[in-house]
Amino acid sequence: MLLSGQPVGPVYPADVIRMVAEGSLAPQRAVNWLSVLERRAGARPGADGESGAPAGASDALEAAWRDLDKLIGLDRVKTHLREVLAYAHMQVLRQQHGLHTEPIVLHTVMFGRPGTGKTTVARLMSRILHAAGLLSKGHIVETERADLVGEYVGHTAQRTKEQIRKATGGVLFVDEAYSLMRGGEKDFGREAIDCLVKAMEDQRHDLVVILAGYPEEMAEFLAVNPGLESRFPIQIEFPDYTLAEMQEIARLMCQERDYELSEAAAEALGVYVSIARLLPNFGNARVIRNVLEGAMRRQAWRLLNPDADARRRGLSRRELMQLLPEDLGEEVLACAKWSSSASPTPGRRSFS
Amino acid sequence: MREVVVVGQPNAGKTLFLLNFAAYTGLSVADLALRAEDGTTTTKSLPLSAARRNLVDAARHKTQVVQSLELRFPSGKTARFARVSDTPGLADAISPDAVLRRAMAAALEALRRADVVLHMIDAALVGRHGEAAVAAVDREIADYGFARGPYALLANKQDLPLARAGTNVLRRMFPGRRVIPVSALQRRGFREVKLFVWRHV
């Protein structure tokens, strides 16, 4: 909802942008605020030109750090990244003061099952590195085997180079990287790896390569390519989310979309997750997202189908927002039913 | 690389201008860098004709993310490059739609970062309705852009009647600013825009 007229105006230009997004400031007033704030700061944005960090860098950096902090769980990942990125940022600052610097290599391997936040963290990494002035663009190019490996001799290098060109200035994210080794000696995947390794050396100042995939397969992949492991100084493990974290993620996902889970629905989802996460290929946060997106569709039909009485008397704001257990789908309901018949206090047991 | 941003009200013709202007500078396939509201970018390759079909619409608020193209400006034997960004339209009022609000926030962010501001106003609309058609947000952008760096006002839709009268109104309202009459549709005035951008990147 729109915030009521606040007495305090924005303090930083980044506040202005945020307030427009929140709806507490009209774009017309926002432009005016930008003029005022930037005049106050005394510096014309972009005046520092090509050198060093881009305009408004500290705002962007702060915002990116904040977004990283906002991610649920992932405590070890965050601590690790914070140190690595702070060190990288430090090298830039030291360089500006003419102090001795170490060459920064930021190529990364991410180990984690699906839905544990690898891509999200990769995106944030790119943003942070950009804001710190280490990457010129700060975007991410997501690739997988099919984008890198060609169909005939000589095609692979072309394809891989094309992806590298696109990713220059940002992050090249290779999902399920071990699939590059699939298919044995004669497979073109090898060529893609060689090409990547070369680019990682040549363009290490403006390209970060991130390999990601299932922990076991990635470990094996690195083990059979001993040269590869040493080129990726940063290795991050993404643990599965705990039950409590998953519930928090569900709550947040709903909140972001202006929905809410009824108490019973939250309970049912908790039971479902605690069972589903025992499966070998459990998709973590992605499962939650899929269940919730399905629930939003089912809720729509529940309220708008020709027989719904809610449709006749008009819908309240609360009804528009609330997701009930029956919206969550058969699988979730079945789990909840099974569990309530099996034990009196279901779903509260933690499997973590 | 220098950043050039095209800003203005919804439906001023920003997206069509960017795409036709890109074609004018010799681009045939657009490597569109789409900057989502969370600040991340993804790249998408589209032939320009397909991009026009997909991205340009008479409906208001068609563009919801910042779309940028790298354009090449030949100068002698070498060339200068600039990233030209098209932005979601800025309206005066606070929109009740959260998606639109975030889109506008992204547009403001792009405006703030830009080295060169191209401010697009529908001159035909101004010709028909006079100064009233110039929104408060347009006046603010004109002040903001002019105060902080290279700024040009593109009086668009010169292919429509009354656009010339509108251009004169704009010249009177914004003294001292560079006003360039253009038609995004008929690709008129592009040479002057190109020179202006070239000089400042």
PDB file of N, CA and C in Angstrom, chain B residues 31-120:
ATOM      1  N   ASP B  31      21.531  -6.898 -29.971  1.00  0.00           N
ATOM      2  CA  ASP B  31      21.877  -7.623 -28.751  1.00  0.00           C
ATOM      3  C   ASP B  31      21.309  -6.816 -27.602  1.00  0.00           C
ATOM      4  N   LEU B  32      20.032  -6.995 -27.336  1.00  0.00           N
ATOM      5  CA  LEU B  32      19.390  -6.162 -26.319  1.00  0.00           C
ATOM      6  C   LEU B  32      19.858  -6.568 -24.937  1.00  0.00           C
ATOM      7  N   ALA B  33      20.376  -5.620 -24.198  1.00  0.00           N
ATOM      8  CA  ALA B  33      20.680  -5.884 -22.790  1.00  0.00           C
ATOM      9  C   ALA B  33      19.482  -5.404 -21.995  1.00  0.00           C
ATOM     10  N   LEU B  34      18.813  -6.327 -21.351  1.00  0.00           N
ATOM     11  CA  LEU B  34      17.622  -5.954 -20.592  1.00  0.00           C
ATOM     12  C   LEU B  34      17.993  -5.841 -19.127  1.00  0.00           C
ATOM     13  N   ARG B  35      17.789  -4.659 -18.583  1.00  0.00           N
ATOM     14  CA  ARG B  35      18.116  -4.481 -17.169  1.00  0.00           C
ATOM     15  C   ARG B  35      16.833  -4.550 -16.370  1.00  0.00           C
ATOM     16  N   ALA B  36      16.698  -5.604 -15.591  1.00  0.00           N
ATOM     17  CA  ALA B  36      15.476  -5.766 -14.807  1.00  0.00           C
ATOM     18  C   ALA B  36      15.520  -4.824 -13.626  1.00  0.00           C
ATOM     19  N   GLU B  37      14.398  -4.733 -12.911  1.00  0.00           N
ATOM     20  CA  GLU B  37      14.341  -3.725 -11.855  1.00  0.00           C
ATOM     21  C   GLU B  37      15.276  -4.041 -10.699  1.00  0.00           C
ATOM     22  N   ASP B  38      15.699  -5.312 -10.581  1.00  0.00           N
ATOM     23  CA  ASP B  38      16.628  -5.609  -9.488  1.00  0.00           C
ATOM     24  C   ASP B  38      18.070  -5.306  -9.878  1.00  0.00           C
ATOM     25  N   GLY B  39      18.261  -4.719 -11.053  1.00  0.00           N
ATOM     26  CA  GLY B  39      19.598  -4.260 -11.417  1.00  0.00           C
ATOM     27  C   GLY B  39      20.414  -5.280 -12.180  1.00  0.00           C
ATOM     28  N   THR B  40      19.900  -6.479 -12.366  1.00  0.00           N
ATOM     29  CA  THR B  40      20.663  -7.462 -13.120  1.00  0.00           C
ATOM     30  C   THR B  40      20.322  -7.337 -14.607  1.00  0.00           C
ATOM     31  N   THR B  41      21.260  -7.761 -15.440  1.00  0.00           N
ATOM     32  CA  THR B  41      20.993  -7.668 -16.868  1.00  0.00           C
ATOM     33  C   THR B  41      21.052  -9.043 -17.514  1.00  0.00           C
ATOM     34  N   THR B  42      20.215  -9.218 -18.500  1.00  0.00           N
ATOM     35  CA  THR B  42      20.310 -10.411 -19.329  1.00  0.00           C
ATOM     36  C   THR B  42      20.396  -9.933 -20.771  1.00  0.00           C
ATOM     37  N   THR B  43      21.028 -10.707 -21.627  1.00  0.00           N
ATOM     38  CA  THR B  43      21.147 -10.295 -23.019  1.00  0.00           C
ATOM     39  C   THR B  43      20.275 -11.167 -23.898  1.00  0.00           C
ATOM     40  N   LYS B  44      19.744 -10.561 -24.924  1.00  0.00           N
ATOM     41  CA  LYS B  44      18.827 -11.258 -25.804  1.00  0.00           C
ATOM     42  C   LYS B  44      19.113 -10.769 -27.218  1.00  0.00           C
ATOM     43  N   SER B  45      19.282 -11.693 -28.156  1.00  0.00           N
ATOM     44  CA  SER B  45      19.533 -11.291 -29.532  1.00  0.00           C
ATOM     45  C   SER B  45      18.251 -11.338 -30.342  1.00  0.00           C
ATOM     46  N   LEU B  46      17.952 -10.264 -31.036  1.00  0.00           N
ATOM     47  CA  LEU B  46      16.755 -10.204 -31.865  1.00  0.00           C
ATOM     48  C   LEU B  46      17.086  -9.437 -33.133  1.00  0.00           C
ATOM     49  N   PRO B  47      16.605  -9.889 -34.296  1.00  0.00           N
ATOM     50  CA  PRO B  47      16.720  -9.024 -35.464  1.00  0.00           C
ATOM     51  C   PRO B  47      15.891  -7.765 -35.204  1.00  0.00           C
ATOM     52  N   LEU B  48      16.331  -6.623 -35.739  1.00  0.00           N
ATOM     53  CA  LEU B  48      15.647  -5.372 -35.410  1.00  0.00           C
ATOM     54  C   LEU B  48      14.172  -5.395 -35.778  1.00  0.00           C
ATOM     55  N   SER B  49      13.849  -6.034 -36.921  1.00  0.00           N
ATOM     56  CA  SER B  49      12.448  -6.030 -37.343  1.00  0.00           C
ATOM     57  C   SER B  49      11.587  -6.766 -36.319  1.00  0.00           C
ATOM     58  N   ALA B  50      12.119  -7.887 -35.811  1.00  0.00           N
ATOM     59  CA  ALA B  50      11.369  -8.641 -34.814  1.00  0.00           C
ATOM     60  C   ALA B  50      11.265  -7.840 -33.528  1.00  0.00           C
ATOM     61  N   ALA B  51      12.346  -7.137 -33.192  1.00  0.00           N
ATOM     62  CA  ALA B  51      12.334  -6.327 -31.977  1.00  0.00           C
ATOM     63  C   ALA B  51      11.248  -5.260 -32.080  1.00  0.00           C
ATOM     64  N   ARG B  52      11.141  -4.644 -33.256  1.00  0.00           N
ATOM     65  CA  ARG B  52      10.112  -3.612 -33.428  1.00  0.00           C
ATOM     66  C   ARG B  52       8.729  -4.201 -33.225  1.00  0.00           C
ATOM     67  N   ARG B  53       8.536  -5.380 -33.817  1.00  0.00           N
ATOM     68  CA  ARG B  53       7.223  -6.022 -33.698  1.00  0.00           C
ATOM     69  C   ARG B  53       6.897  -6.310 -32.239  1.00  0.00           C
ATOM     70  N   ASN B  54       7.891  -6.779 -31.515  1.00  0.00           N
ATOM     71  CA  ASN B  54       7.626  -7.232 -30.148  1.00  0.00           C
ATOM     72  C   ASN B  54       7.583  -6.108 -29.131  1.00  0.00           C
ATOM     73  N   LEU B  55       8.351  -5.069 -29.381  1.00  0.00           N
ATOM     74  CA  LEU B  55       8.562  -4.095 -28.304  1.00  0.00           C
ATOM     75  C   LEU B  55       7.748  -2.827 -28.459  1.00  0.00           C
ATOM     76  N   VAL B  56       7.282  -2.559 -29.678  1.00  0.00           N
ATOM     77  CA  VAL B  56       6.600  -1.281 -29.890  1.00  0.00           C
ATOM     78  C   VAL B  56       5.103  -1.515 -29.965  1.00  0.00           C
ATOM     79  N   ASP B  57       4.361  -0.686 -29.267  1.00  0.00           N
ATOM     80  CA  ASP B  57       2.928  -0.871 -29.196  1.00  0.00           C
ATOM     81  C   ASP B  57       2.287   0.483 -28.916  1.00  0.00           C
ATOM     82  N   ALA B  58       1.070   0.651 -29.438  1.00  0.00           N
ATOM     83  CA  ALA B  58       0.397   1.926 -29.196  1.00  0.00           C
ATOM     84  C   ALA B  58      -0.127   2.007 -27.767  1.00  0.00           C
ATOM     85  N   ALA B  59      -0.174   0.858 -27.082  1.00  0.00           N
ATOM     86  CA  ALA B  59      -0.652   0.881 -25.701  1.00  0.00           C
ATOM     87  C   ALA B  59       0.365   1.618 -24.831  1.00  0.00           C
ATOM     88  N   ARG B  60      -0.134   2.282 -23.802  1.00  0.00           N
ATOM     89  CA  ARG B  60       0.778   2.969 -22.887  1.00  0.00           C
ATOM     90  C   ARG B  60       1.554   1.958 -22.061  1.00  0.00           C
ATOM     91  N   HIS B  61       2.719   2.349 -21.577  1.00  0.00           N
ATOM     92  CA  HIS B  61       3.510   1.528 -20.658  1.00  0.00           C
ATOM     93  C   HIS B  61       3.846   0.166 -21.233  1.00  0.00           C
ATOM     94  N   LYS B  62       4.224   0.130 -22.498  1.00  0.00           N
ATOM     95  CA  LYS B  62       4.590  -1.141 -23.101  1.00  0.00           C
ATOM     96  C   LYS B  62       5.961  -1.586 -22.571  1.00  0.00           C
ATOM     97  N   THR B  63       6.877  -0.640 -22.475  1.00  0.00           N
ATOM     98  CA  THR B  63       8.229  -0.967 -22.060  1.00  0.00           C
ATOM     99  C   THR B  63       8.286  -1.013 -20.535  1.00  0.00           C
ATOM    100  N   GLN B  64       8.711  -2.156 -19.988  1.00  0.00           N
ATOM    101  CA  GLN B  64       8.729  -2.224 -18.523  1.00  0.00           C
ATOM    102  C   GLN B  64      10.106  -2.486 -17.947  1.00  0.00           C
ATOM    103  N   VAL B  65      11.093  -2.708 -18.791  1.00  0.00           N
ATOM    104  CA  VAL B  65      12.456  -2.801 -18.282  1.00  0.00           C
ATOM    105  C   VAL B  65      13.326  -1.882 -19.121  1.00  0.00           C
ATOM    106  N   VAL B  66      14.497  -1.579 -18.588  1.00  0.00           N
ATOM    107  CA  VAL B  66      15.428  -0.746 -19.337  1.00  0.00           C
ATOM    108  C   VAL B  66      16.102  -1.618 -20.395  1.00  0.00           C
ATOM    109  N   GLN B  67      15.987  -1.211 -21.653  1.00  0.00           N
ATOM    110  CA  GLN B  67      16.560  -1.989 -22.747  1.00  0.00           C
ATOM    111  C   GLN B  67      17.703  -1.205 -23.360  1.00  0.00           C
ATOM    112  N   SER B  68      18.881  -1.806 -23.428  1.00  0.00           N
ATOM    113  CA  SER B  68      19.991  -1.044 -23.989  1.00  0.00           C
ATOM    114  C   SER B  68      20.576  -1.718 -25.206  1.00  0.00           C
ATOM    115  N   LEU B  69      21.134  -0.896 -26.075  1.00  0.00           N
ATOM    116  CA  LEU B  69      21.827  -1.378 -27.265  1.00  0.00           C
ATOM    117  C   LEU B  69      23.176  -0.701 -27.328  1.00  0.00           C
ATOM    118  N   GLU B  70      24.172  -1.462 -27.753  1.00  0.00           N
ATOM    119  CA  GLU B  70      25.466  -0.841 -27.982  1.00  0.00           C
ATOM    120  C   GLU B  70      25.515  -0.349 -29.412  1.00  0.00           C
ATOM    121  N   LEU B  71      25.672   0.944 -29.584  1.00  0.00           N
ATOM    122  CA  LEU B  71      25.683   1.489 -30.936  1.00  0.00           C
ATOM    123  C   LEU B  71      27.079   1.985 -31.283  1.00  0.00           C
ATOM    124  N   ARG B  72      27.372   1.923 -32.574  1.00  0.00           N
ATOM    125  CA  ARG B  72      28.690   2.245 -33.060  1.00  0.00           C
ATOM    126  C   ARG B  72      28.591   3.565 -33.812  1.00  0.00           C
ATOM    127  N   PHE B  73      29.443   4.492 -33.453  1.00  0.00           N
ATOM    128  CA  PHE B  73      29.450   5.770 -34.149  1.00  0.00           C
ATOM    129  C   PHE B  73      30.792   5.946 -34.831  1.00  0.00           C
ATOM    130  N   PRO B  74      30.859   5.718 -36.149  1.00  0.00           N
ATOM    131  CA  PRO B  74      32.148   5.794 -36.839  1.00  0.00           C
ATOM    132  C   PRO B  74      32.708   7.208 -36.733  1.00  0.00           C
ATOM    133  N   SER B  75      34.003   7.298 -36.489  1.00  0.00           N
ATOM    134  CA  SER B  75      34.638   8.610 -36.501  1.00  0.00           C
ATOM    135  C   SER B  75      36.017   8.423 -37.121  1.00  0.00           C
ATOM    136  N   GLY B  76      36.162   8.888 -38.324  1.00  0.00           N
ATOM    137  CA  GLY B  76      37.421   8.673 -39.040  1.00  0.00           C
ATOM    138  C   GLY B  76      37.618   7.191 -39.257  1.00  0.00           C
ATOM    139  N   LYS B  77      38.807   6.721 -38.929  1.00  0.00           N
ATOM    140  CA  LYS B  77      39.079   5.299 -39.177  1.00  0.00           C
ATOM    141  C   LYS B  77      38.619   4.412 -38.030  1.00  0.00           C
ATOM    142  N   THR B  78      38.410   5.008 -36.881  1.00  0.00           N
ATOM    143  CA  THR B  78      37.959   4.195 -35.761  1.00  0.00           C
ATOM    144  C   THR B  78      36.472   4.462 -35.509  1.00  0.00           C
ATOM    145  N   ALA B  79      35.986   3.985 -34.404  1.00  0.00           N
ATOM    146  CA  ALA B  79      34.589   4.231 -34.085  1.00  0.00           C
ATOM    147  C   ALA B  79      34.455   4.426 -32.592  1.00  0.00           C
ATOM    148  N   ARG B  80      33.459   5.209 -32.222  1.00  0.00           N
ATOM    149  CA  ARG B  80      33.157   5.316 -30.796  1.00  0.00           C
ATOM    150  C   ARG B  80      31.921   4.481 -30.534  1.00  0.00           C
ATOM    151  N   PHE B  81      31.886   3.925 -29.331  1.00  0.00           N
ATOM    152  CA  PHE B  81      30.724   3.121 -28.961  1.00  0.00           C
ATOM    153  C   PHE B  81      29.989   3.796 -27.812  1.00  0.00           C
ATOM    154  N   ALA B  82      28.690   3.649 -27.829  1.00  0.00           N
ATOM    155  CA  ALA B  82      27.910   4.142 -26.706  1.00  0.00           C
ATOM    156  C   ALA B  82      26.796   3.158 -26.432  1.00  0.00           C
ATOM    157  N   ARG B  83      26.439   3.040 -25.155  1.00  0.00           N
ATOM    158  CA  ARG B  83      25.294   2.209 -24.843  1.00  0.00           C
ATOM    159  C   ARG B  83      24.078   3.112 -24.742  1.00  0.00           C
ATOM    160  N   VAL B  84      23.117   2.901 -25.624  1.00  0.00           N
ATOM    161  CA  VAL B  84      21.914   3.715 -25.618  1.00  0.00           C
ATOM    162  C   VAL B  84      20.792   2.912 -24.988  1.00  0.00           C
ATOM    163  N   SER B  85      20.156   3.483 -23.966  1.00  0.00           N
ATOM    164  CA  SER B  85      19.117   2.753 -23.237  1.00  0.00           C
ATOM    165  C   SER B  85      17.755   3.383 -23.447  1.00  0.00           C
ATOM    166  N   ASP B  86      16.799   2.509 -23.659  1.00  0.00           N
ATOM    167  CA  ASP B  86      15.412   2.923 -23.728  1.00  0.00           C
ATOM    168  C   ASP B  86      14.819   2.631 -22.362  1.00  0.00           C
ATOM    169  N   THR B  87      13.970   3.513 -21.856  1.00  0.00           N
ATOM    170  CA  THR B  87      13.489   3.334 -20.481  1.00  0.00           C
ATOM    171  C   THR B  87      11.967   3.281 -20.450  1.00  0.00           C
ATOM    172  N   PRO B  88      11.414   2.684 -19.400  1.00  0.00           N
ATOM    173  CA  PRO B  88       9.964   2.733 -19.234  1.00  0.00           C
ATOM    174  C   PRO B  88       9.503   4.183 -19.096  1.00  0.00           C
ATOM    175  N   GLY B  89       8.306   4.484 -19.575  1.00  0.00           N
ATOM    176  CA  GLY B  89       7.805   5.859 -19.542  1.00  0.00           C
ATOM    177  C   GLY B  89       7.584   6.357 -18.127  1.00  0.00           C
ATOM    178  N   LEU B  90       7.843   7.658 -17.932  1.00  0.00           N
ATOM    179  CA  LEU B  90       7.650   8.258 -16.605  1.00  0.00           C
ATOM    180  C   LEU B  90       6.377   9.083 -16.627  1.00  0.00           C
ATOM    181  N   ALA B  91       5.499   8.821 -15.675  1.00  0.00           N
ATOM    182  CA  ALA B  91       4.281   9.607 -15.579  1.00  0.00           C
ATOM    183  C   ALA B  91       4.363  10.480 -14.328  1.00  0.00           C
ATOM    184  N   ASP B  92       3.467  11.472 -14.250  1.00  0.00           N
ATOM    185  CA  ASP B  92       3.492  12.379 -13.108  1.00  0.00           C
ATOM    186  C   ASP B  92       3.134  11.680 -11.802  1.00  0.00           C
ATOM    187  N   ALA B  93       2.064  10.884 -11.878  1.00  0.00           N
ATOM    188  CA  ALA B  93       1.445  10.407 -10.642  1.00  0.00           C
ATOM    189  C   ALA B  93       2.057   9.094 -10.182  1.00  0.00           C
ATOM    190  N   ILE B  94       1.782   8.759  -8.927  1.00  0.00           N
ATOM    191  CA  ILE B  94       2.190   7.467  -8.392  1.00  0.00           C
ATOM    192  C   ILE B  94       1.238   6.426  -8.954  1.00  0.00           C
ATOM    193  N   SER B  95       1.803   5.401  -9.565  1.00  0.00           N
ATOM    194  CA  SER B  95       0.941   4.382 -10.145  1.00  0.00           C
ATOM    195  C   SER B  95       0.527   3.384  -9.081  1.00  0.00           C
ATOM    196  N   PRO B  96      -0.750   2.937  -9.110  1.00  0.00           N
ATOM    197  CA  PRO B  96      -1.168   1.916  -8.141  1.00  0.00           C
ATOM    198  C   PRO B  96      -0.563   0.544  -8.457  1.00  0.00           C
ATOM    199  N   ASP B  97      -0.026   0.396  -9.666  1.00  0.00           N
ATOM    200  CA  ASP B  97       0.505  -0.887 -10.100  1.00  0.00           C
ATOM    201  C   ASP B  97       1.980  -1.012  -9.703  1.00  0.00           C
ATOM    202  N   ALA B  98       2.277  -2.011  -8.862  1.00  0.00           N
ATOM    203  CA  ALA B  98       3.640  -2.144  -8.339  1.00  0.00           C
ATOM    204  C   ALA B  98       4.649  -2.401  -9.453  1.00  0.00           C
ATOM    205  N   VAL B  99       4.220  -3.132 -10.480  1.00  0.00           N
ATOM    206  CA  VAL B  99       5.136  -3.434 -11.580  1.00  0.00           C
ATOM    207  C   VAL B  99       5.542  -2.143 -12.293  1.00  0.00           C
ATOM    208  N   LEU B 100       4.553  -1.291 -12.527  1.00  0.00           N
ATOM    209  CA  LEU B 100       4.840  -0.024 -13.197  1.00  0.00           C
ATOM    210  C   LEU B 100       5.722   0.869 -12.340  1.00  0.00           C
ATOM    211  N   ARG B 101       5.453   0.848 -11.044  1.00  0.00           N
ATOM    212  CA  ARG B 101       6.264   1.690 -10.152  1.00  0.00           C
ATOM    213  C   ARG B 101       7.712   1.262 -10.203  1.00  0.00           C
ATOM    214  N   ARG B 102       7.914  -0.064 -10.168  1.00  0.00           N
ATOM    215  CA  ARG B 102       9.300  -0.545 -10.224  1.00  0.00           C
ATOM    216  C   ARG B 102       9.926  -0.208 -11.565  1.00  0.00           C
ATOM    217  N   ALA B 103       9.114  -0.283 -12.641  1.00  0.00           N
ATOM    218  CA  ALA B 103       9.623   0.057 -13.969  1.00  0.00           C
ATOM    219  C   ALA B 103      10.082   1.508 -13.989  1.00  0.00           C
ATOM    220  N   MET B 104       9.262   2.386 -13.382  1.00  0.00           N
ATOM    221  CA  MET B 104       9.618   3.806 -13.372  1.00  0.00           C
ATOM    222  C   MET B 104      10.862   4.047 -12.531  1.00  0.00           C
ATOM    223  N   ALA B 105      10.961   3.297 -11.430  1.00  0.00           N
ATOM    224  CA  ALA B 105      12.157   3.427 -10.597  1.00  0.00           C
ATOM    225  C   ALA B 105      13.388   3.041 -11.403  1.00  0.00           C
ATOM    226  N   ALA B 106      13.247   1.984 -12.211  1.00  0.00           N
ATOM    227  CA  ALA B 106      14.378   1.557 -13.042  1.00  0.00           C
ATOM    228  C   ALA B 106      14.738   2.639 -14.048  1.00  0.00           C
ATOM    229  N   ALA B 107      13.701   3.315 -14.576  1.00  0.00           N
ATOM    230  CA  ALA B 107      13.948   4.388 -15.541  1.00  0.00           C
ATOM    231  C   ALA B 107      14.716   5.532 -14.877  1.00  0.00           C
ATOM    232  N   LEU B 108      14.306   5.868 -13.644  1.00  0.00           N
ATOM    233  CA  LEU B 108      14.983   6.958 -12.929  1.00  0.00           C
ATOM    234  C   LEU B 108      16.438   6.605 -12.645  1.00  0.00           C
ATOM    235  N   GLU B 109      16.632   5.339 -12.268  1.00  0.00           N
ATOM    236  CA  GLU B 109      17.989   4.873 -11.997  1.00  0.00           C
ATOM    237  C   GLU B 109      18.856   5.035 -13.251  1.00  0.00           C
ATOM    238  N   ALA B 110      18.289   4.668 -14.396  1.00  0.00           N
ATOM    239  CA  ALA B 110      19.032   4.783 -15.654  1.00  0.00           C
ATOM    240  C   ALA B 110      19.320   6.248 -15.958  1.00  0.00           C
ATOM    241  N   LEU B 111      18.323   7.104 -15.696  1.00  0.00           N
ATOM    242  CA  LEU B 111      18.494   8.532 -15.936  1.00  0.00           C
ATOM    243  C   LEU B 111      19.632   9.080 -15.089  1.00  0.00           C
ATOM    244  N   ARG B 112      19.682   8.597 -13.852  1.00  0.00           N
ATOM    245  CA  ARG B 112      20.677   9.078 -12.906  1.00  0.00           C
ATOM    246  C   ARG B 112      22.088   8.687 -13.335  1.00  0.00           C
ATOM    247  N   ARG B 113      22.193   7.515 -13.966  1.00  0.00           N
ATOM    248  CA  ARG B 113      23.514   7.015 -14.327  1.00  0.00           C
ATOM    249  C   ARG B 113      24.014   7.554 -15.651  1.00  0.00           C
ATOM    250  N   ALA B 114      23.107   8.110 -16.441  1.00  0.00           N
ATOM    251  CA  ALA B 114      23.454   8.398 -17.833  1.00  0.00           C
ATOM    252  C   ALA B 114      24.469   9.529 -17.957  1.00  0.00           C
ATOM    253  N   ASP B 115      25.292   9.447 -18.995  1.00  0.00           N
ATOM    254  CA  ASP B 115      26.202  10.541 -19.313  1.00  0.00           C
ATOM    255  C   ASP B 115      25.509  11.550 -20.225  1.00  0.00           C
ATOM    256  N   VAL B 116      24.678  11.041 -21.124  1.00  0.00           N
ATOM    257  CA  VAL B 116      23.970  11.899 -22.078  1.00  0.00           C
ATOM    258  C   VAL B 116      22.478  11.599 -21.951  1.00  0.00           C
ATOM    259  N   VAL B 117      21.674  12.656 -21.844  1.00  0.00           N
ATOM    260  CA  VAL B 117      20.235  12.463 -21.707  1.00  0.00           C
ATOM    261  C   VAL B 117      19.532  12.915 -22.982  1.00  0.00           C
ATOM    262  N   LEU B 118      18.779  12.008 -23.585  1.00  0.00           N
ATOM    263  CA  LEU B 118      17.910  12.366 -24.700  1.00  0.00           C
ATOM    264  C   LEU B 118      16.483  12.335 -24.165  1.00  0.00           C
ATOM    265  N   HIS B 119      15.860  13.500 -24.130  1.00  0.00           N
ATOM    266  CA  HIS B 119      14.545  13.616 -23.513  1.00  0.00           C
ATOM    267  C   HIS B 119      13.508  13.709 -24.624  1.00  0.00           C
ATOM    268  N   MET B 120      12.608  12.734 -24.667  1.00  0.00           N
ATOM    269  CA  MET B 120      11.675  12.671 -25.789  1.00  0.00           C
ATOM    270  C   MET B 120      10.296  13.162 -25.385  1.00  0.00           C
TER     271      MET B 120
END
